[in-house]
Amino acid sequence: MAAALRAVRRWGLVAAAPPGLAFTRSAFVVKKANNAQPNWLGVGLAFSTSAALWAFLIKEYNEDVMEYERRKQERRHKCTGCS
């Protein structure tokens, strides 16, 4: 791969960049990350979303277990006079 890139450069097959665009920054790099001041709003949103999803998951699990137990009790009940 590296040999192919060297050959392309040597034979001049790479288009030269216009002079004004030689030192432009990427559109995705807005600013350097400042690790001294974290984005507390983003951190809070991430943790609160995670906690809310876990709470929902645990609630759904408990409801499913209760439904399972209820249906298991119904299967055991074989009284013909109730129906």
PDB file of N, CA, C and O in Angstrom:
ATOM      1  N   MET A   1       0.828  -1.179   0.000  1.00  0.00           N
ATOM      2  CA  MET A   1       0.000   0.000   0.000  1.00  0.00           C
ATOM      3  C   MET A   1       0.876   1.248   0.000  1.00  0.00           C
ATOM      4  O   MET A   1       0.614   2.184  -0.736  1.00  0.00           O
ATOM      5  N   ALA A   2       1.908   1.251   0.859  1.00  0.00           N
ATOM      6  CA  ALA A   2       2.775   2.422   0.946  1.00  0.00           C
ATOM      7  C   ALA A   2       3.551   2.614  -0.352  1.00  0.00           C
ATOM      8  O   ALA A   2       3.775   3.746  -0.784  1.00  0.00           O
ATOM      9  N   ALA A   3       3.941   1.504  -0.997  1.00  0.00           N
ATOM     10  CA  ALA A   3       4.675   1.615  -2.256  1.00  0.00           C
ATOM     11  C   ALA A   3       3.799   2.228  -3.335  1.00  0.00           C
ATOM     12  O   ALA A   3       4.264   3.039  -4.144  1.00  0.00           O
ATOM     13  N   ALA A   4       2.521   1.897  -3.343  1.00  0.00           N
ATOM     14  CA  ALA A   4       1.601   2.463  -4.333  1.00  0.00           C
ATOM     15  C   ALA A   4       1.435   3.961  -4.113  1.00  0.00           C
ATOM     16  O   ALA A   4       1.385   4.739  -5.071  1.00  0.00           O
ATOM     17  N   LEU A   5       1.345   4.379  -2.856  1.00  0.00           N
ATOM     18  CA  LEU A   5       1.223   5.810  -2.571  1.00  0.00           C
ATOM     19  C   LEU A   5       2.477   6.570  -2.972  1.00  0.00           C
ATOM     20  O   LEU A   5       2.389   7.684  -3.512  1.00  0.00           O
ATOM     21  N   ARG A   6       3.637   5.971  -2.749  1.00  0.00           N
ATOM     22  CA  ARG A   6       4.881   6.633  -3.162  1.00  0.00           C
ATOM     23  C   ARG A   6       4.943   6.765  -4.680  1.00  0.00           C
ATOM     24  O   ARG A   6       5.366   7.786  -5.214  1.00  0.00           O
ATOM     25  N   ALA A   7       4.492   5.748  -5.386  1.00  0.00           N
ATOM     26  CA  ALA A   7       4.509   5.794  -6.844  1.00  0.00           C
ATOM     27  C   ALA A   7       3.559   6.861  -7.371  1.00  0.00           C
ATOM     28  O   ALA A   7       3.883   7.596  -8.313  1.00  0.00           O
ATOM     29  N   VAL A   8       2.410   6.986  -6.765  1.00  0.00           N
ATOM     30  CA  VAL A   8       1.443   8.004  -7.191  1.00  0.00           C
ATOM     31  C   VAL A   8       2.028   9.390  -6.986  1.00  0.00           C
ATOM     32  O   VAL A   8       1.915  10.261  -7.852  1.00  0.00           O
ATOM     33  N   ARG A   9       2.669   9.609  -5.861  1.00  0.00           N
ATOM     34  CA  ARG A   9       3.272  10.919  -5.593  1.00  0.00           C
ATOM     35  C   ARG A   9       4.435  11.201  -6.553  1.00  0.00           C
ATOM     36  O   ARG A   9       4.608  12.308  -7.028  1.00  0.00           O
ATOM     37  N   ARG A  10       5.244  10.180  -6.812  1.00  0.00           N
ATOM     38  CA  ARG A  10       6.421  10.353  -7.658  1.00  0.00           C
ATOM     39  C   ARG A  10       6.025  10.736  -9.080  1.00  0.00           C
ATOM     40  O   ARG A  10       6.646  11.571  -9.715  1.00  0.00           O
ATOM     41  N   TRP A  11       4.968  10.124  -9.590  1.00  0.00           N
ATOM     42  CA  TRP A  11       4.587  10.386 -10.970  1.00  0.00           C
ATOM     43  C   TRP A  11       3.676  11.599 -11.110  1.00  0.00           C
ATOM     44  O   TRP A  11       3.227  11.921 -12.196  1.00  0.00           O
ATOM     45  N   GLY A  12       3.363  12.239  -9.987  1.00  0.00           N
ATOM     46  CA  GLY A  12       2.573  13.464 -10.045  1.00  0.00           C
ATOM     47  C   GLY A  12       1.110  13.234 -10.349  1.00  0.00           C
ATOM     48  O   GLY A  12       0.456  14.093 -10.932  1.00  0.00           O
ATOM     49  N   LEU A  13       0.576  12.112  -9.951  1.00  0.00           N
ATOM     50  CA  LEU A  13      -0.820  11.811 -10.228  1.00  0.00           C
ATOM     51  C   LEU A  13      -1.771  12.404  -9.191  1.00  0.00           C
ATOM     52  O   LEU A  13      -2.975  12.360  -9.365  1.00  0.00           O
ATOM     53  N   VAL A  14      -1.220  12.943  -8.127  1.00  0.00           N
ATOM     54  CA  VAL A  14      -2.040  13.544  -7.080  1.00  0.00           C
ATOM     55  C   VAL A  14      -2.255  15.002  -7.428  1.00  0.00           C
ATOM     56  O   VAL A  14      -1.313  15.728  -7.731  1.00  0.00           O
ATOM     57  N   ALA A  15      -3.490  15.429  -7.405  1.00  0.00           N
ATOM     58  CA  ALA A  15      -3.788  16.833  -7.710  1.00  0.00           C
ATOM     59  C   ALA A  15      -3.292  17.698  -6.568  1.00  0.00           C
ATOM     60  O   ALA A  15      -3.498  17.395  -5.388  1.00  0.00           O
ATOM     61  N   ALA A  16      -2.664  18.776  -6.907  1.00  0.00           N
ATOM     62  CA  ALA A  16      -2.159  19.698  -5.893  1.00  0.00           C
ATOM     63  C   ALA A  16      -3.316  20.503  -5.317  1.00  0.00           C
ATOM     64  O   ALA A  16      -4.224  20.914  -6.034  1.00  0.00           O
ATOM     65  N   ALA A  17      -3.293  20.732  -4.023  1.00  0.00           N
ATOM     66  CA  ALA A  17      -4.343  21.504  -3.365  1.00  0.00           C
ATOM     67  C   ALA A  17      -4.162  22.979  -3.701  1.00  0.00           C
ATOM     68  O   ALA A  17      -3.034  23.457  -3.826  1.00  0.00           O
ATOM     69  N   PRO A  18      -5.261  23.714  -3.839  1.00  0.00           N
ATOM     70  CA  PRO A  18      -5.146  25.155  -4.067  1.00  0.00           C
ATOM     71  C   PRO A  18      -4.402  25.805  -2.914  1.00  0.00           C
ATOM     72  O   PRO A  18      -4.456  25.328  -1.773  1.00  0.00           O
ATOM     73  N   PRO A  19      -3.691  26.883  -3.162  1.00  0.00           N
ATOM     74  CA  PRO A  19      -2.844  27.485  -2.124  1.00  0.00           C
ATOM     75  C   PRO A  19      -3.605  27.895  -0.864  1.00  0.00           C
ATOM     76  O   PRO A  19      -3.094  27.784   0.229  1.00  0.00           O
ATOM     77  N   GLY A  20      -4.835  28.333  -0.984  1.00  0.00           N
ATOM     78  CA  GLY A  20      -5.587  28.780   0.194  1.00  0.00           C
ATOM     79  C   GLY A  20      -6.086  27.645   1.060  1.00  0.00           C
ATOM     80  O   GLY A  20      -6.422  27.837   2.218  1.00  0.00           O
ATOM     81  N   LEU A  21      -6.148  26.433   0.513  1.00  0.00           N
ATOM     82  CA  LEU A  21      -6.710  25.298   1.251  1.00  0.00           C
ATOM     83  C   LEU A  21      -5.647  24.387   1.848  1.00  0.00           C
ATOM     84  O   LEU A  21      -5.973  23.344   2.396  1.00  0.00           O
ATOM     85  N   ALA A  22      -4.399  24.764   1.753  1.00  0.00           N
ATOM     86  CA  ALA A  22      -3.333  23.879   2.215  1.00  0.00           C
ATOM     87  C   ALA A  22      -3.348  23.690   3.731  1.00  0.00           C
ATOM     88  O   ALA A  22      -3.026  22.614   4.221  1.00  0.00           O
ATOM     89  N   PHE A  23      -3.717  24.699   4.488  1.00  0.00           N
ATOM     90  CA  PHE A  23      -3.657  24.606   5.942  1.00  0.00           C
ATOM     91  C   PHE A  23      -5.023  24.789   6.591  1.00  0.00           C
ATOM     92  O   PHE A  23      -5.132  25.326   7.678  1.00  0.00           O
ATOM     93  N   THR A  24      -6.090  24.358   5.939  1.00  0.00           N
ATOM     94  CA  THR A  24      -7.421  24.486   6.528  1.00  0.00           C
ATOM     95  C   THR A  24      -7.636  23.390   7.552  1.00  0.00           C
ATOM     96  O   THR A  24      -7.038  22.316   7.474  1.00  0.00           O
ATOM     97  N   ARG A  25      -8.506  23.648   8.493  1.00  0.00           N
ATOM     98  CA  ARG A  25      -8.836  22.671   9.517  1.00  0.00           C
ATOM     99  C   ARG A  25     -10.025  21.840   9.071  1.00  0.00           C
ATOM    100  O   ARG A  25     -10.801  22.261   8.219  1.00  0.00           O
ATOM    101  N   SER A  26     -10.176  20.715   9.678  1.00  0.00           N
ATOM    102  CA  SER A  26     -11.313  19.857   9.375  1.00  0.00           C
ATOM    103  C   SER A  26     -12.595  20.524   9.870  1.00  0.00           C
ATOM    104  O   SER A  26     -12.599  21.246  10.868  1.00  0.00           O
ATOM    105  N   ALA A  27     -13.691  20.272   9.200  1.00  0.00           N
ATOM    106  CA  ALA A  27     -14.975  20.835   9.605  1.00  0.00           C
ATOM    107  C   ALA A  27     -15.456  20.226  10.916  1.00  0.00           C
ATOM    108  O   ALA A  27     -16.295  20.804  11.598  1.00  0.00           O
ATOM    109  N   PHE A  28     -14.932  19.051  11.292  1.00  0.00           N
ATOM    110  CA  PHE A  28     -15.395  18.376  12.490  1.00  0.00           C
ATOM    111  C   PHE A  28     -14.614  18.773  13.741  1.00  0.00           C
ATOM    112  O   PHE A  28     -14.984  18.416  14.833  1.00  0.00           O
ATOM    113  N   VAL A  29     -13.535  19.490  13.585  1.00  0.00           N
ATOM    114  CA  VAL A  29     -12.750  19.930  14.739  1.00  0.00           C
ATOM    115  C   VAL A  29     -13.107  21.387  15.005  1.00  0.00           C
ATOM    116  O   VAL A  29     -12.706  22.274  14.267  1.00  0.00           O
ATOM    117  N   VAL A  30     -13.880  21.614  16.047  1.00  0.00           N
ATOM    118  CA  VAL A  30     -14.303  22.971  16.352  1.00  0.00           C
ATOM    119  C   VAL A  30     -13.329  23.625  17.307  1.00  0.00           C
ATOM    120  O   VAL A  30     -12.888  24.741  17.089  1.00  0.00           O
ATOM    121  N   LYS A  31     -13.013  22.921  18.389  1.00  0.00           N
ATOM    122  CA  LYS A  31     -12.058  23.458  19.359  1.00  0.00           C
ATOM    123  C   LYS A  31     -11.403  22.294  20.089  1.00  0.00           C
ATOM    124  O   LYS A  31     -11.910  21.181  20.085  1.00  0.00           O
ATOM    125  N   LYS A  32     -10.302  22.579  20.722  1.00  0.00           N
ATOM    126  CA  LYS A  32      -9.626  21.543  21.501  1.00  0.00           C
ATOM    127  C   LYS A  32     -10.451  21.216  22.744  1.00  0.00           C
ATOM    128  O   LYS A  32     -11.084  22.084  23.324  1.00  0.00           O
ATOM    129  N   ALA A  33     -10.412  19.966  23.137  1.00  0.00           N
ATOM    130  CA  ALA A  33     -11.133  19.553  24.335  1.00  0.00           C
ATOM    131  C   ALA A  33     -10.463  20.154  25.554  1.00  0.00           C
ATOM    132  O   ALA A  33      -9.248  20.097  25.718  1.00  0.00           O
ATOM    133  N   ASN A  34     -11.277  20.740  26.427  1.00  0.00           N
ATOM    134  CA  ASN A  34     -10.774  21.315  27.665  1.00  0.00           C
ATOM    135  C   ASN A  34     -11.100  20.344  28.790  1.00  0.00           C
ATOM    136  O   ASN A  34     -12.218  20.317  29.295  1.00  0.00           O
ATOM    137  N   ASN A  35     -10.120  19.545  29.187  1.00  0.00           N
ATOM    138  CA  ASN A  35     -10.359  18.539  30.220  1.00  0.00           C
ATOM    139  C   ASN A  35     -10.405  19.130  31.620  1.00  0.00           C
ATOM    140  O   ASN A  35     -10.816  18.466  32.554  1.00  0.00           O
ATOM    141  N   ALA A  36      -9.996  20.378  31.784  1.00  0.00           N
ATOM    142  CA  ALA A  36     -10.050  21.015  33.093  1.00  0.00           C
ATOM    143  C   ALA A  36     -11.487  21.398  33.454  1.00  0.00           C
ATOM    144  O   ALA A  36     -11.825  21.487  34.628  1.00  0.00           O
ATOM    145  N   GLN A  37     -12.331  21.636  32.451  1.00  0.00           N
ATOM    146  CA  GLN A  37     -13.720  22.003  32.699  1.00  0.00           C
ATOM    147  C   GLN A  37     -14.627  21.069  31.901  1.00  0.00           C
ATOM    148  O   GLN A  37     -14.962  21.347  30.755  1.00  0.00           O
ATOM    149  N   PRO A  38     -15.027  19.947  32.491  1.00  0.00           N
ATOM    150  CA  PRO A  38     -15.887  19.005  31.769  1.00  0.00           C
ATOM    151  C   PRO A  38     -17.260  19.609  31.486  1.00  0.00           C
ATOM    152  O   PRO A  38     -17.701  20.527  32.164  1.00  0.00           O
ATOM    153  N   ASN A  39     -17.925  19.059  30.513  1.00  0.00           N
ATOM    154  CA  ASN A  39     -19.281  19.482  30.167  1.00  0.00           C
ATOM    155  C   ASN A  39     -20.242  18.803  31.145  1.00  0.00           C
ATOM    156  O   ASN A  39     -20.709  17.689  30.915  1.00  0.00           O
ATOM    157  N   TRP A  40     -20.541  19.468  32.251  1.00  0.00           N
ATOM    158  CA  TRP A  40     -21.339  18.855  33.303  1.00  0.00           C
ATOM    159  C   TRP A  40     -22.775  18.609  32.862  1.00  0.00           C
ATOM    160  O   TRP A  40     -23.418  17.670  33.332  1.00  0.00           O
ATOM    161  N   LEU A  41     -23.284  19.431  31.963  1.00  0.00           N
ATOM    162  CA  LEU A  41     -24.633  19.192  31.459  1.00  0.00           C
ATOM    163  C   LEU A  41     -24.676  17.872  30.693  1.00  0.00           C
ATOM    164  O   LEU A  41     -25.573  17.049  30.894  1.00  0.00           O
ATOM    165  N   GLY A  42     -23.702  17.630  29.847  1.00  0.00           N
ATOM    166  CA  GLY A  42     -23.641  16.374  29.102  1.00  0.00           C
ATOM    167  C   GLY A  42     -23.430  15.176  30.012  1.00  0.00           C
ATOM    168  O   GLY A  42     -24.034  14.113  29.814  1.00  0.00           O
ATOM    169  N   VAL A  43     -22.584  15.345  31.025  1.00  0.00           N
ATOM    170  CA  VAL A  43     -22.337  14.258  31.984  1.00  0.00           C
ATOM    171  C   VAL A  43     -23.619  13.941  32.742  1.00  0.00           C
ATOM    172  O   VAL A  43     -23.993  12.771  32.904  1.00  0.00           O
ATOM    173  N   GLY A  44     -24.314  14.971  33.191  1.00  0.00           N
ATOM    174  CA  GLY A  44     -25.571  14.772  33.920  1.00  0.00           C
ATOM    175  C   GLY A  44     -26.635  14.108  33.064  1.00  0.00           C
ATOM    176  O   GLY A  44     -27.357  13.218  33.526  1.00  0.00           O
ATOM    177  N   LEU A  45     -26.740  14.550  31.805  1.00  0.00           N
ATOM    178  CA  LEU A  45     -27.718  13.937  30.910  1.00  0.00           C
ATOM    179  C   LEU A  45     -27.392  12.476  30.647  1.00  0.00           C
ATOM    180  O   LEU A  45     -28.291  11.627  30.609  1.00  0.00           O
ATOM    181  N   ALA A  46     -26.129  12.162  30.486  1.00  0.00           N
ATOM    182  CA  ALA A  46     -25.737  10.777  30.229  1.00  0.00           C
ATOM    183  C   ALA A  46     -26.067   9.884  31.424  1.00  0.00           C
ATOM    184  O   ALA A  46     -26.655   8.804  31.267  1.00  0.00           O
ATOM    185  N   PHE A  47     -25.699  10.334  32.622  1.00  0.00           N
ATOM    186  CA  PHE A  47     -25.963   9.509  33.807  1.00  0.00           C
ATOM    187  C   PHE A  47     -27.446   9.415  34.123  1.00  0.00           C
ATOM    188  O   PHE A  47     -27.949   8.361  34.509  1.00  0.00           O
ATOM    189  N   SER A  48     -28.182  10.511  33.974  1.00  0.00           N
ATOM    190  CA  SER A  48     -29.614  10.464  34.282  1.00  0.00           C
ATOM    191  C   SER A  48     -30.353   9.591  33.274  1.00  0.00           C
ATOM    192  O   SER A  48     -31.282   8.868  33.644  1.00  0.00           O
ATOM    193  N   THR A  49     -29.949   9.637  32.011  1.00  0.00           N
ATOM    194  CA  THR A  49     -30.572   8.769  31.013  1.00  0.00           C
ATOM    195  C   THR A  49     -30.297   7.312  31.333  1.00  0.00           C
ATOM    196  O   THR A  49     -31.195   6.466  31.259  1.00  0.00           O
ATOM    197  N   SER A  50     -29.062   7.016  31.717  1.00  0.00           N
ATOM    198  CA  SER A  50     -28.716   5.643  32.073  1.00  0.00           C
ATOM    199  C   SER A  50     -29.520   5.178  33.290  1.00  0.00           C
ATOM    200  O   SER A  50     -30.051   4.059  33.301  1.00  0.00           O
ATOM    201  N   ALA A  51     -29.636   6.029  34.294  1.00  0.00           N
ATOM    202  CA  ALA A  51     -30.395   5.660  35.493  1.00  0.00           C
ATOM    203  C   ALA A  51     -31.874   5.458  35.169  1.00  0.00           C
ATOM    204  O   ALA A  51     -32.501   4.513  35.673  1.00  0.00           O
ATOM    205  N   ALA A  52     -32.436   6.311  34.325  1.00  0.00           N
ATOM    206  CA  ALA A  52     -33.847   6.178  33.953  1.00  0.00           C
ATOM    207  C   ALA A  52     -34.077   4.874  33.189  1.00  0.00           C
ATOM    208  O   ALA A  52     -35.076   4.170  33.422  1.00  0.00           O
ATOM    209  N   LEU A  53     -33.175   4.529  32.296  1.00  0.00           N
ATOM    210  CA  LEU A  53     -33.329   3.283  31.544  1.00  0.00           C
ATOM    211  C   LEU A  53     -33.221   2.060  32.450  1.00  0.00           C
ATOM    212  O   LEU A  53     -33.966   1.092  32.298  1.00  0.00           O
ATOM    213  N   TRP A  54     -32.297   2.099  33.410  1.00  0.00           N
ATOM    214  CA  TRP A  54     -32.176   0.984  34.347  1.00  0.00           C
ATOM    215  C   TRP A  54     -33.429   0.868  35.211  1.00  0.00           C
ATOM    216  O   TRP A  54     -33.906  -0.241  35.494  1.00  0.00           O
ATOM    217  N   ALA A  55     -33.977   2.001  35.677  1.00  0.00           N
ATOM    218  CA  ALA A  55     -35.194   1.974  36.491  1.00  0.00           C
ATOM    219  C   ALA A  55     -36.353   1.370  35.700  1.00  0.00           C
ATOM    220  O   ALA A  55     -37.123   0.541  36.214  1.00  0.00           O
ATOM    221  N   PHE A  56     -36.478   1.774  34.440  1.00  0.00           N
ATOM    222  CA  PHE A  56     -37.533   1.222  33.583  1.00  0.00           C
ATOM    223  C   PHE A  56     -37.336  -0.281  33.385  1.00  0.00           C
ATOM    224  O   PHE A  56     -38.293  -1.061  33.443  1.00  0.00           O
ATOM    225  N   LEU A  57     -36.102  -0.703  33.162  1.00  0.00           N
ATOM    226  CA  LEU A  57     -35.803  -2.116  32.956  1.00  0.00           C
ATOM    227  C   LEU A  57     -36.155  -2.935  34.194  1.00  0.00           C
ATOM    228  O   LEU A  57     -36.773  -4.002  34.095  1.00  0.00           O
ATOM    229  N   ILE A  58     -35.804  -2.438  35.373  1.00  0.00           N
ATOM    230  CA  ILE A  58     -36.095  -3.162  36.618  1.00  0.00           C
ATOM    231  C   ILE A  58     -37.595  -3.220  36.860  1.00  0.00           C
ATOM    232  O   ILE A  58     -38.135  -4.258  37.268  1.00  0.00           O
ATOM    233  N   LYS A  59     -38.304  -2.115  36.585  1.00  0.00           N
ATOM    234  CA  LYS A  59     -39.761  -2.096  36.752  1.00  0.00           C
ATOM    235  C   LYS A  59     -40.420  -3.116  35.825  1.00  0.00           C
ATOM    236  O   LYS A  59     -41.291  -3.887  36.247  1.00  0.00           O
ATOM    237  N   GLU A  60     -40.010  -3.153  34.579  1.00  0.00           N
ATOM    238  CA  GLU A  60     -40.566  -4.108  33.628  1.00  0.00           C
ATOM    239  C   GLU A  60     -40.260  -5.548  34.042  1.00  0.00           C
ATOM    240  O   GLU A  60     -41.118  -6.423  33.929  1.00  0.00           O
ATOM    241  N   TYR A  61     -39.073  -5.769  34.548  1.00  0.00           N
ATOM    242  CA  TYR A  61     -38.703  -7.114  34.991  1.00  0.00           C
ATOM    243  C   TYR A  61     -39.600  -7.558  36.146  1.00  0.00           C
ATOM    244  O   TYR A  61     -40.106  -8.688  36.154  1.00  0.00           O
ATOM    245  N   ASN A  62     -39.808  -6.676  37.115  1.00  0.00           N
ATOM    246  CA  ASN A  62     -40.654  -7.025  38.259  1.00  0.00           C
ATOM    247  C   ASN A  62     -42.092  -7.311  37.822  1.00  0.00           C
ATOM    248  O   ASN A  62     -42.732  -8.234  38.334  1.00  0.00           O
ATOM    249  N   GLU A  63     -42.595  -6.517  36.874  1.00  0.00           N
ATOM    250  CA  GLU A  63     -43.946  -6.771  36.371  1.00  0.00           C
ATOM    251  C   GLU A  63     -44.014  -8.124  35.646  1.00  0.00           C
ATOM    252  O   GLU A  63     -45.002  -8.846  35.775  1.00  0.00           O
ATOM    253  N   ASP A  64     -42.996  -8.451  34.892  1.00  0.00           N
ATOM    254  CA  ASP A  64     -42.974  -9.732  34.188  1.00  0.00           C
ATOM    255  C   ASP A  64     -42.928 -10.905  35.166  1.00  0.00           C
ATOM    256  O   ASP A  64     -43.594 -11.926  34.954  1.00  0.00           O
ATOM    257  N   VAL A  65     -42.164 -10.767  36.240  1.00  0.00           N
ATOM    258  CA  VAL A  65     -42.091 -11.831  37.245  1.00  0.00           C
ATOM    259  C   VAL A  65     -43.447 -12.002  37.926  1.00  0.00           C
ATOM    260  O   VAL A  65     -43.914 -13.131  38.133  1.00  0.00           O
ATOM    261  N   MET A  66     -44.109 -10.892  38.261  1.00  0.00           N
ATOM    262  CA  MET A  66     -45.435 -10.985  38.893  1.00  0.00           C
ATOM    263  C   MET A  66     -46.445 -11.646  37.954  1.00  0.00           C
ATOM    264  O   MET A  66     -47.259 -12.472  38.383  1.00  0.00           O
ATOM    265  N   GLU A  67     -46.402 -11.316  36.666  1.00  0.00           N
ATOM    266  CA  GLU A  67     -47.308 -11.935  35.689  1.00  0.00           C
ATOM    267  C   GLU A  67     -47.015 -13.426  35.556  1.00  0.00           C
ATOM    268  O   GLU A  67     -47.932 -14.249  35.471  1.00  0.00           O
ATOM    269  N   TYR A  68     -45.748 -13.786  35.570  1.00  0.00           N
ATOM    270  CA  TYR A  68     -45.366 -15.201  35.505  1.00  0.00           C
ATOM    271  C   TYR A  68     -45.910 -15.962  36.712  1.00  0.00           C
ATOM    272  O   TYR A  68     -46.469 -17.053  36.573  1.00  0.00           O
ATOM    273  N   GLU A  69     -45.757 -15.388  37.885  1.00  0.00           N
ATOM    274  CA  GLU A  69     -46.257 -16.048  39.099  1.00  0.00           C
ATOM    275  C   GLU A  69     -47.782 -16.167  39.066  1.00  0.00           C
ATOM    276  O   GLU A  69     -48.334 -17.184  39.475  1.00  0.00           O
ATOM    277  N   ARG A  70     -48.468 -15.141  38.579  1.00  0.00           N
ATOM    278  CA  ARG A  70     -49.928 -15.172  38.508  1.00  0.00           C
ATOM    279  C   ARG A  70     -50.387 -16.285  37.565  1.00  0.00           C
ATOM    280  O   ARG A  70     -51.288 -17.064  37.888  1.00  0.00           O
ATOM    281  N   ARG A  71     -49.751 -16.393  36.403  1.00  0.00           N
ATOM    282  CA  ARG A  71     -50.141 -17.434  35.445  1.00  0.00           C
ATOM    283  C   ARG A  71     -49.803 -18.831  35.962  1.00  0.00           C
ATOM    284  O   ARG A  71     -50.530 -19.798  35.683  1.00  0.00           O
ATOM    285  N   LYS A  72     -48.708 -18.928  36.710  1.00  0.00           N
ATOM    286  CA  LYS A  72     -48.341 -20.227  37.288  1.00  0.00           C
ATOM    287  C   LYS A  72     -49.391 -20.660  38.309  1.00  0.00           C
ATOM    288  O   LYS A  72     -49.765 -21.835  38.362  1.00  0.00           O
ATOM    289  N   GLN A  73     -49.908 -19.710  39.091  1.00  0.00           N
ATOM    290  CA  GLN A  73     -50.963 -20.026  40.056  1.00  0.00           C
ATOM    291  C   GLN A  73     -52.250 -20.445  39.345  1.00  0.00           C
ATOM    292  O   GLN A  73     -52.947 -21.342  39.797  1.00  0.00           O
ATOM    293  N   GLU A  74     -52.560 -19.783  38.228  1.00  0.00           N
ATOM    294  CA  GLU A  74     -53.770 -20.130  37.477  1.00  0.00           C
ATOM    295  C   GLU A  74     -53.678 -21.549  36.916  1.00  0.00           C
ATOM    296  O   GLU A  74     -54.680 -22.259  36.858  1.00  0.00           O
ATOM    297  N   ARG A  75     -52.494 -21.981  36.495  1.00  0.00           N
ATOM    298  CA  ARG A  75     -52.335 -23.324  35.944  1.00  0.00           C
ATOM    299  C   ARG A  75     -52.547 -24.374  37.028  1.00  0.00           C
ATOM    300  O   ARG A  75     -53.048 -25.467  36.742  1.00  0.00           O
ATOM    301  N   ARG A  76     -52.163 -24.074  38.242  1.00  0.00           N
ATOM    302  CA  ARG A  76     -52.316 -25.039  39.334  1.00  0.00           C
ATOM    303  C   ARG A  76     -53.774 -25.191  39.762  1.00  0.00           C
ATOM    304  O   ARG A  76     -54.177 -26.218  40.257  1.00  0.00           O
ATOM    305  N   HIS A  77     -54.543 -24.140  39.574  1.00  0.00           N
ATOM    306  CA  HIS A  77     -55.941 -24.144  40.031  1.00  0.00           C
ATOM    307  C   HIS A  77     -56.789 -24.965  39.049  1.00  0.00           C
ATOM    308  O   HIS A  77     -57.032 -24.556  37.945  1.00  0.00           O
ATOM    309  N   LYS A  78     -57.222 -26.147  39.477  1.00  0.00           N
ATOM    310  CA  LYS A  78     -57.932 -27.057  38.583  1.00  0.00           C
ATOM    311  C   LYS A  78     -59.393 -27.253  39.025  1.00  0.00           C
ATOM    312  O   LYS A  78     -60.012 -28.248  38.707  1.00  0.00           O
ATOM    313  N   CYS A  79     -59.922 -26.306  39.722  1.00  0.00           N
ATOM    314  CA  CYS A  79     -61.302 -26.415  40.198  1.00  0.00           C
ATOM    315  C   CYS A  79     -62.267 -26.228  39.019  1.00  0.00           C
ATOM    316  O   CYS A  79     -62.183 -25.264  38.285  1.00  0.00           O
ATOM    317  N   THR A  80     -63.206 -27.146  38.843  1.00  0.00           N
ATOM    318  CA  THR A  80     -64.167 -27.027  37.736  1.00  0.00           C
ATOM    319  C   THR A  80     -65.368 -26.178  38.127  1.00  0.00           C
ATOM    320  O   THR A  80     -66.097 -25.705  37.256  1.00  0.00           O
ATOM    321  N   GLY A  81     -65.584 -25.939  39.383  1.00  0.00           N
ATOM    322  CA  GLY A  81     -66.734 -25.158  39.825  1.00  0.00           C
ATOM    323  C   GLY A  81     -66.530 -23.668  39.633  1.00  0.00           C
ATOM    324  O   GLY A  81     -67.493 -22.907  39.570  1.00  0.00           O
ATOM    325  N   CYS A  82     -65.280 -23.202  39.520  1.00  0.00           N
ATOM    326  CA  CYS A  82     -65.006 -21.770  39.364  1.00  0.00           C
ATOM    327  C   CYS A  82     -65.300 -21.286  37.952  1.00  0.00           C
ATOM    328  O   CYS A  82     -65.688 -20.157  37.740  1.00  0.00           O
ATOM    329  N   SER A  83     -65.082 -22.114  36.981  1.00  0.00           N
ATOM    330  CA  SER A  83     -65.172 -21.671  35.591  1.00  0.00           C
ATOM    331  C   SER A  83     -66.576 -21.661  35.075  1.00  0.00           C
ATOM    332  O   SER A  83     -67.378 -22.464  35.254  1.00  0.00           O
TER     333      SER A  83
END
